[in-house]
């Protein structure tokens, strides 16, 4: 595996692969890799002859009071893991390489209808930062396929829409969330949890699972399903940002019957802000709920 830190060298490597007509699959990450990321790299091997992973903690997607400085950085372990997973290239740029003019004042990518809802309502500017860095990375790596985890469901949706709107020639593939045995979705931010918080954290998954079962059994009372989710999280000691049912493809408020939906939640447990979601088919007639809790 080659570790590349400059755009010039990355472009040269990609150019050689393209000349040899080798397909490229790409896994963008912020590092501190775990089994969830490993599954993305595994999926990448199914989609491309060459596999590129990037590790870049993107300052543009962190708010002023968020954890950019504290975000776990483990480049040596990440590099070892990626080597073991058979990645061809690790792209590990510095902030100045990705943002030579700084992070303010440059072009940004925004999907206005989607960047202000759900997590976007609590993290202003976050999804503009994500979409911008992802479009830059896609332009640099020029992959045939790029793989993103379904755990960041809103992110995945925003990336799909950006790629479609900007006519980028890449296929976006979502990979299933990897969970601990007790249901907790793997996340780099889980390391912020102490032992007591870690023991309570799977309640997020359980609350989502309860909502999923209600929806699958034909219960269409979206307002009550969301209320119950918020209450369950509070009872487990979380401070919920939201617990909402949305249409799976568009993230619009849910309506209709026998439709694909996703239940999404974000909640704080002390320092950690955890997100998770579950998709399902809502069997009953969904009654419109007033958005926001
Ligand atoms: O999901 C992540 O790790 C990041 O948001 C991403 C997609 C790598 C962009 O920085």
PDB file of N, CA, C and O in Angstrom, residues 24-73:
ATOM      1  N   UNK A  24     -11.658   1.811 -10.159  1.00  0.00           N
ATOM      2  CA  UNK A  24     -11.238   2.330  -8.848  1.00  0.00           C
ATOM      3  C   UNK A  24     -12.447   2.411  -7.927  1.00  0.00           C
ATOM      4  O   UNK A  24     -13.494   2.948  -8.298  1.00  0.00           O
ATOM      5  N   UNK A  25     -12.287   1.882  -6.727  1.00  0.00           N
ATOM      6  CA  UNK A  25     -13.313   2.043  -5.686  1.00  0.00           C
ATOM      7  C   UNK A  25     -12.698   2.850  -4.547  1.00  0.00           C
ATOM      8  O   UNK A  25     -11.524   2.685  -4.218  1.00  0.00           O
ATOM      9  N   UNK A  26     -13.509   3.714  -3.954  1.00  0.00           N
ATOM     10  CA  UNK A  26     -12.982   4.706  -3.010  1.00  0.00           C
ATOM     11  C   UNK A  26     -13.770   4.677  -1.704  1.00  0.00           C
ATOM     12  O   UNK A  26     -15.001   4.623  -1.712  1.00  0.00           O
ATOM     13  N   UNK A  27     -13.033   4.724  -0.600  1.00  0.00           N
ATOM     14  CA  UNK A  27     -13.654   4.778   0.729  1.00  0.00           C
ATOM     15  C   UNK A  27     -13.126   6.015   1.460  1.00  0.00           C
ATOM     16  O   UNK A  27     -12.007   6.000   1.983  1.00  0.00           O
ATOM     17  N   UNK A  28     -13.905   7.097   1.484  1.00  0.00           N
ATOM     18  CA  UNK A  28     -13.466   8.282   2.241  1.00  0.00           C
ATOM     19  C   UNK A  28     -13.751   8.099   3.735  1.00  0.00           C
ATOM     20  O   UNK A  28     -14.831   7.624   4.097  1.00  0.00           O
ATOM     21  N   UNK A  29     -12.799   8.455   4.577  1.00  0.00           N
ATOM     22  CA  UNK A  29     -13.012   8.326   6.026  1.00  0.00           C
ATOM     23  C   UNK A  29     -12.353   9.514   6.736  1.00  0.00           C
ATOM     24  O   UNK A  29     -11.585  10.263   6.136  1.00  0.00           O
ATOM     25  N   UNK A  30     -12.664   9.619   8.020  1.00  0.00           N
ATOM     26  CA  UNK A  30     -11.948  10.583   8.864  1.00  0.00           C
ATOM     27  C   UNK A  30     -10.988   9.838   9.801  1.00  0.00           C
ATOM     28  O   UNK A  30     -10.525  10.390  10.794  1.00  0.00           O
ATOM     29  N   UNK A  31     -10.694   8.587   9.484  1.00  0.00           N
ATOM     30  CA  UNK A  31      -9.707   7.835  10.264  1.00  0.00           C
ATOM     31  C   UNK A  31     -10.266   7.274  11.552  1.00  0.00           C
ATOM     32  O   UNK A  31     -11.482   7.161  11.722  1.00  0.00           O
ATOM     33  N   UNK A  32      -9.337   6.894  12.456  1.00  0.00           N
ATOM     34  CA  UNK A  32      -9.708   6.175  13.677  1.00  0.00           C
ATOM     35  C   UNK A  32     -10.591   4.976  13.294  1.00  0.00           C
ATOM     36  O   UNK A  32     -11.697   4.791  13.772  1.00  0.00           O
ATOM     37  N   UNK A  33     -10.037   4.181  12.392  1.00  0.00           N
ATOM     38  CA  UNK A  33     -10.819   3.154  11.703  1.00  0.00           C
ATOM     39  C   UNK A  33     -11.197   2.007  12.628  1.00  0.00           C
ATOM     40  O   UNK A  33     -10.434   1.625  13.508  1.00  0.00           O
ATOM     41  N   UNK A  34     -12.392   1.475  12.412  1.00  0.00           N
ATOM     42  CA  UNK A  34     -12.888   0.340  13.180  1.00  0.00           C
ATOM     43  C   UNK A  34     -13.526  -0.659  12.213  1.00  0.00           C
ATOM     44  O   UNK A  34     -13.444  -0.478  10.985  1.00  0.00           O
ATOM     45  N   UNK A  35     -14.182  -1.675  12.781  1.00  0.00           N
ATOM     46  CA  UNK A  35     -14.729  -2.744  11.930  1.00  0.00           C
ATOM     47  C   UNK A  35     -15.749  -2.217  10.921  1.00  0.00           C
ATOM     48  O   UNK A  35     -15.924  -2.804   9.846  1.00  0.00           O
ATOM     49  N   UNK A  36     -16.423  -1.106  11.254  1.00  0.00           N
ATOM     50  CA  UNK A  36     -17.367  -0.516  10.305  1.00  0.00           C
ATOM     51  C   UNK A  36     -16.636  -0.058   9.043  1.00  0.00           C
ATOM     52  O   UNK A  36     -17.069  -0.333   7.915  1.00  0.00           O
ATOM     53  N   UNK A  37     -15.504   0.625   9.230  1.00  0.00           N
ATOM     54  CA  UNK A  37     -14.723   1.063   8.068  1.00  0.00           C
ATOM     55  C   UNK A  37     -14.170  -0.148   7.305  1.00  0.00           C
ATOM     56  O   UNK A  37     -14.122  -0.151   6.072  1.00  0.00           O
ATOM     57  N   UNK A  38     -13.746  -1.163   8.068  1.00  0.00           N
ATOM     58  CA  UNK A  38     -13.190  -2.356   7.413  1.00  0.00           C
ATOM     59  C   UNK A  38     -14.234  -2.965   6.473  1.00  0.00           C
ATOM     60  O   UNK A  38     -13.903  -3.429   5.381  1.00  0.00           O
ATOM     61  N   UNK A  39     -15.497  -2.929   6.888  1.00  0.00           N
ATOM     62  CA  UNK A  39     -16.542  -3.489   6.017  1.00  0.00           C
ATOM     63  C   UNK A  39     -16.701  -2.633   4.752  1.00  0.00           C
ATOM     64  O   UNK A  39     -17.023  -3.151   3.684  1.00  0.00           O
ATOM     65  N   UNK A  40     -16.462  -1.322   4.868  1.00  0.00           N
ATOM     66  CA  UNK A  40     -16.536  -0.462   3.671  1.00  0.00           C
ATOM     67  C   UNK A  40     -15.409  -0.814   2.693  1.00  0.00           C
ATOM     68  O   UNK A  40     -15.607  -0.861   1.480  1.00  0.00           O
ATOM     69  N   UNK A  41     -14.219  -1.068   3.254  1.00  0.00           N
ATOM     70  CA  UNK A  41     -13.091  -1.437   2.383  1.00  0.00           C
ATOM     71  C   UNK A  41     -13.369  -2.805   1.743  1.00  0.00           C
ATOM     72  O   UNK A  41     -13.086  -3.014   0.558  1.00  0.00           O
ATOM     73  N   UNK A  42     -13.965  -3.716   2.528  1.00  0.00           N
ATOM     74  CA  UNK A  42     -14.346  -5.023   1.964  1.00  0.00           C
ATOM     75  C   UNK A  42     -15.305  -4.839   0.795  1.00  0.00           C
ATOM     76  O   UNK A  42     -15.143  -5.451  -0.262  1.00  0.00           O
ATOM     77  N   UNK A  43     -16.287  -3.960   0.968  1.00  0.00           N
ATOM     78  CA  UNK A  43     -17.250  -3.699  -0.119  1.00  0.00           C
ATOM     79  C   UNK A  43     -16.534  -3.079  -1.314  1.00  0.00           C
ATOM     80  O   UNK A  43     -16.844  -3.387  -2.471  1.00  0.00           O
ATOM     81  N   UNK A  44     -15.546  -2.219  -1.050  1.00  0.00           N
ATOM     82  CA  UNK A  44     -14.820  -1.559  -2.141  1.00  0.00           C
ATOM     83  C   UNK A  44     -14.135  -2.590  -3.032  1.00  0.00           C
ATOM     84  O   UNK A  44     -14.124  -2.459  -4.263  1.00  0.00           O
ATOM     85  N   UNK A  45     -13.587  -3.635  -2.425  1.00  0.00           N
ATOM     86  CA  UNK A  45     -12.915  -4.661  -3.229  1.00  0.00           C
ATOM     87  C   UNK A  45     -13.877  -5.362  -4.186  1.00  0.00           C
ATOM     88  O   UNK A  45     -13.465  -5.866  -5.224  1.00  0.00           O
ATOM     89  N   UNK A  46     -15.151  -5.382  -3.825  1.00  0.00           N
ATOM     90  CA  UNK A  46     -16.134  -6.016  -4.718  1.00  0.00           C
ATOM     91  C   UNK A  46     -16.445  -5.126  -5.921  1.00  0.00           C
ATOM     92  O   UNK A  46     -17.008  -5.579  -6.914  1.00  0.00           O
ATOM     93  N   UNK A  47     -16.091  -3.834  -5.800  1.00  0.00           N
ATOM     94  CA  UNK A  47     -16.506  -2.880  -6.830  1.00  0.00           C
ATOM     95  C   UNK A  47     -15.374  -2.341  -7.688  1.00  0.00           C
ATOM     96  O   UNK A  47     -15.627  -1.710  -8.711  1.00  0.00           O
ATOM     97  N   UNK A  48     -14.130  -2.531  -7.260  1.00  0.00           N
ATOM     98  CA  UNK A  48     -13.045  -1.928  -8.043  1.00  0.00           C
ATOM     99  C   UNK A  48     -11.784  -2.769  -7.989  1.00  0.00           C
ATOM    100  O   UNK A  48     -11.496  -3.424  -6.988  1.00  0.00           O
ATOM    101  N   UNK A  49     -11.022  -2.729  -9.080  1.00  0.00           N
ATOM    102  CA  UNK A  49      -9.734  -3.428  -9.133  1.00  0.00           C
ATOM    103  C   UNK A  49      -8.748  -2.745  -8.174  1.00  0.00           C
ATOM    104  O   UNK A  49      -7.945  -3.389  -7.535  1.00  0.00           O
ATOM    105  N   UNK A  50      -8.832  -1.420  -8.108  1.00  0.00           N
ATOM    106  CA  UNK A  50      -7.977  -0.642  -7.204  1.00  0.00           C
ATOM    107  C   UNK A  50      -8.826  -0.050  -6.093  1.00  0.00           C
ATOM    108  O   UNK A  50      -9.940   0.421  -6.350  1.00  0.00           O
ATOM    109  N   UNK A  51      -8.271  -0.045  -4.888  1.00  0.00           N
ATOM    110  CA  UNK A  51      -9.010   0.519  -3.753  1.00  0.00           C
ATOM    111  C   UNK A  51      -8.196   1.648  -3.124  1.00  0.00           C
ATOM    112  O   UNK A  51      -7.037   1.467  -2.756  1.00  0.00           O
ATOM    113  N   UNK A  52      -8.833   2.810  -3.055  1.00  0.00           N
ATOM    114  CA  UNK A  52      -8.234   3.965  -2.389  1.00  0.00           C
ATOM    115  C   UNK A  52      -9.051   4.270  -1.141  1.00  0.00           C
ATOM    116  O   UNK A  52     -10.288   4.298  -1.201  1.00  0.00           O
ATOM    117  N   UNK A  53      -8.376   4.481  -0.016  1.00  0.00           N
ATOM    118  CA  UNK A  53      -9.054   4.980   1.182  1.00  0.00           C
ATOM    119  C   UNK A  53      -8.429   6.326   1.528  1.00  0.00           C
ATOM    120  O   UNK A  53      -7.219   6.504   1.358  1.00  0.00           O
ATOM    121  N   UNK A  54      -9.239   7.267   1.972  1.00  0.00           N
ATOM    122  CA  UNK A  54      -8.665   8.536   2.444  1.00  0.00           C
ATOM    123  C   UNK A  54      -8.921   8.653   3.929  1.00  0.00           C
ATOM    124  O   UNK A  54      -9.941   8.176   4.444  1.00  0.00           O
ATOM    125  N   UNK A  55      -7.972   9.262   4.600  1.00  0.00           N
ATOM    126  CA  UNK A  55      -8.123   9.599   6.016  1.00  0.00           C
ATOM    127  C   UNK A  55      -7.881  11.099   6.115  1.00  0.00           C
ATOM    128  O   UNK A  55      -6.766  11.573   5.876  1.00  0.00           O
ATOM    129  N   UNK A  56      -8.946  11.840   6.401  1.00  0.00           N
ATOM    130  CA  UNK A  56      -8.822  13.298   6.471  1.00  0.00           C
ATOM    131  C   UNK A  56      -9.887  13.816   7.423  1.00  0.00           C
ATOM    132  O   UNK A  56     -11.090  13.687   7.155  1.00  0.00           O
ATOM    133  N   UNK A  57      -9.450  14.370   8.546  1.00  0.00           N
ATOM    134  CA  UNK A  57     -10.400  14.971   9.482  1.00  0.00           C
ATOM    135  C   UNK A  57     -10.684  16.373   8.933  1.00  0.00           C
ATOM    136  O   UNK A  57      -9.837  17.258   8.984  1.00  0.00           O
ATOM    137  N   UNK A  58     -11.871  16.505   8.381  1.00  0.00           N
ATOM    138  CA  UNK A  58     -12.223  17.666   7.558  1.00  0.00           C
ATOM    139  C   UNK A  58     -12.708  18.833   8.420  1.00  0.00           C
ATOM    140  O   UNK A  58     -13.841  18.795   8.921  1.00  0.00           O
ATOM    141  N   UNK A  59     -11.894  19.890   8.569  1.00  0.00           N
ATOM    142  CA  UNK A  59     -12.304  20.975   9.477  1.00  0.00           C
ATOM    143  C   UNK A  59     -13.606  21.647   9.056  1.00  0.00           C
ATOM    144  O   UNK A  59     -14.341  22.150   9.904  1.00  0.00           O
ATOM    145  N   UNK A  60     -13.899  21.616   7.754  1.00  0.00           N
ATOM    146  CA  UNK A  60     -15.071  22.320   7.236  1.00  0.00           C
ATOM    147  C   UNK A  60     -16.389  21.737   7.743  1.00  0.00           C
ATOM    148  O   UNK A  60     -17.417  22.405   7.712  1.00  0.00           O
ATOM    149  N   UNK A  61     -16.377  20.506   8.225  1.00  0.00           N
ATOM    150  CA  UNK A  61     -17.644  19.912   8.659  1.00  0.00           C
ATOM    151  C   UNK A  61     -17.839  19.945  10.171  1.00  0.00           C
ATOM    152  O   UNK A  61     -18.782  19.342  10.684  1.00  0.00           O
ATOM    153  N   UNK A  62     -16.947  20.638  10.876  1.00  0.00           N
ATOM    154  CA  UNK A  62     -17.075  20.776  12.330  1.00  0.00           C
ATOM    155  C   UNK A  62     -17.476  22.214  12.654  1.00  0.00           C
ATOM    156  O   UNK A  62     -16.886  23.161  12.112  1.00  0.00           O
ATOM    157  N   UNK A  63     -18.452  22.370  13.537  1.00  0.00           N
ATOM    158  CA  UNK A  63     -18.837  23.699  14.002  1.00  0.00           C
ATOM    159  C   UNK A  63     -17.807  24.219  14.992  1.00  0.00           C
ATOM    160  O   UNK A  63     -16.974  23.455  15.498  1.00  0.00           O
ATOM    161  N   UNK A  64     -17.882  25.541  15.302  1.00  0.00           N
ATOM    162  CA  UNK A  64     -16.894  26.147  16.205  1.00  0.00           C
ATOM    163  C   UNK A  64     -16.860  25.504  17.588  1.00  0.00           C
ATOM    164  O   UNK A  64     -15.809  25.468  18.224  1.00  0.00           O
ATOM    165  N   UNK A  65     -18.009  24.981  18.053  1.00  0.00           N
ATOM    166  CA  UNK A  65     -18.019  24.374  19.389  1.00  0.00           C
ATOM    167  C   UNK A  65     -17.996  22.851  19.338  1.00  0.00           C
ATOM    168  O   UNK A  65     -18.356  22.186  20.303  1.00  0.00           O
ATOM    169  N   UNK A  66     -17.585  22.307  18.203  1.00  0.00           N
ATOM    170  CA  UNK A  66     -17.579  20.847  18.073  1.00  0.00           C
ATOM    171  C   UNK A  66     -16.170  20.290  18.304  1.00  0.00           C
ATOM    172  O   UNK A  66     -15.243  21.017  18.683  1.00  0.00           O
ATOM    173  N   UNK A  67     -16.049  18.962  18.056  1.00  0.00           N
ATOM    174  CA  UNK A  67     -14.858  18.247  18.542  1.00  0.00           C
ATOM    175  C   UNK A  67     -13.742  18.085  17.509  1.00  0.00           C
ATOM    176  O   UNK A  67     -13.043  17.081  17.516  1.00  0.00           O
ATOM    177  N   UNK A  68     -13.538  19.106  16.633  1.00  0.00           N
ATOM    178  CA  UNK A  68     -12.484  18.966  15.618  1.00  0.00           C
ATOM    179  C   UNK A  68     -11.113  18.685  16.250  1.00  0.00           C
ATOM    180  O   UNK A  68     -10.405  17.761  15.852  1.00  0.00           O
ATOM    181  N   UNK A  69     -10.758  19.467  17.268  1.00  0.00           N
ATOM    182  CA  UNK A  69      -9.428  19.300  17.879  1.00  0.00           C
ATOM    183  C   UNK A  69      -9.331  17.954  18.595  1.00  0.00           C
ATOM    184  O   UNK A  69      -8.292  17.291  18.561  1.00  0.00           O
ATOM    185  N   UNK A  70     -10.437  17.549  19.248  1.00  0.00           N
ATOM    186  CA  UNK A  70     -10.409  16.324  20.057  1.00  0.00           C
ATOM    187  C   UNK A  70     -10.666  15.069  19.237  1.00  0.00           C
ATOM    188  O   UNK A  70     -10.478  13.962  19.743  1.00  0.00           O
ATOM    189  N   UNK A  71     -11.109  15.231  17.994  1.00  0.00           N
ATOM    190  CA  UNK A  71     -11.497  14.050  17.211  1.00  0.00           C
ATOM    191  C   UNK A  71     -10.316  13.077  17.165  1.00  0.00           C
ATOM    192  O   UNK A  71      -9.186  13.471  16.876  1.00  0.00           O
ATOM    193  N   UNK A  72     -10.548  11.783  17.481  1.00  0.00           N
ATOM    194  CA  UNK A  72      -9.422  10.848  17.579  1.00  0.00           C
ATOM    195  C   UNK A  72      -8.650  10.691  16.267  1.00  0.00           C
ATOM    196  O   UNK A  72      -9.253  10.472  15.213  1.00  0.00           O
ATOM    197  N   UNK A  73      -7.339  10.860  16.354  1.00  0.00           N
ATOM    198  CA  UNK A  73      -6.474  10.718  15.172  1.00  0.00           C
ATOM    199  C   UNK A  73      -5.469   9.602  15.438  1.00  0.00           C
ATOM    200  O   UNK A  73      -4.658   9.708  16.353  1.00  0.00           O
TER     201      UNK A  73
END
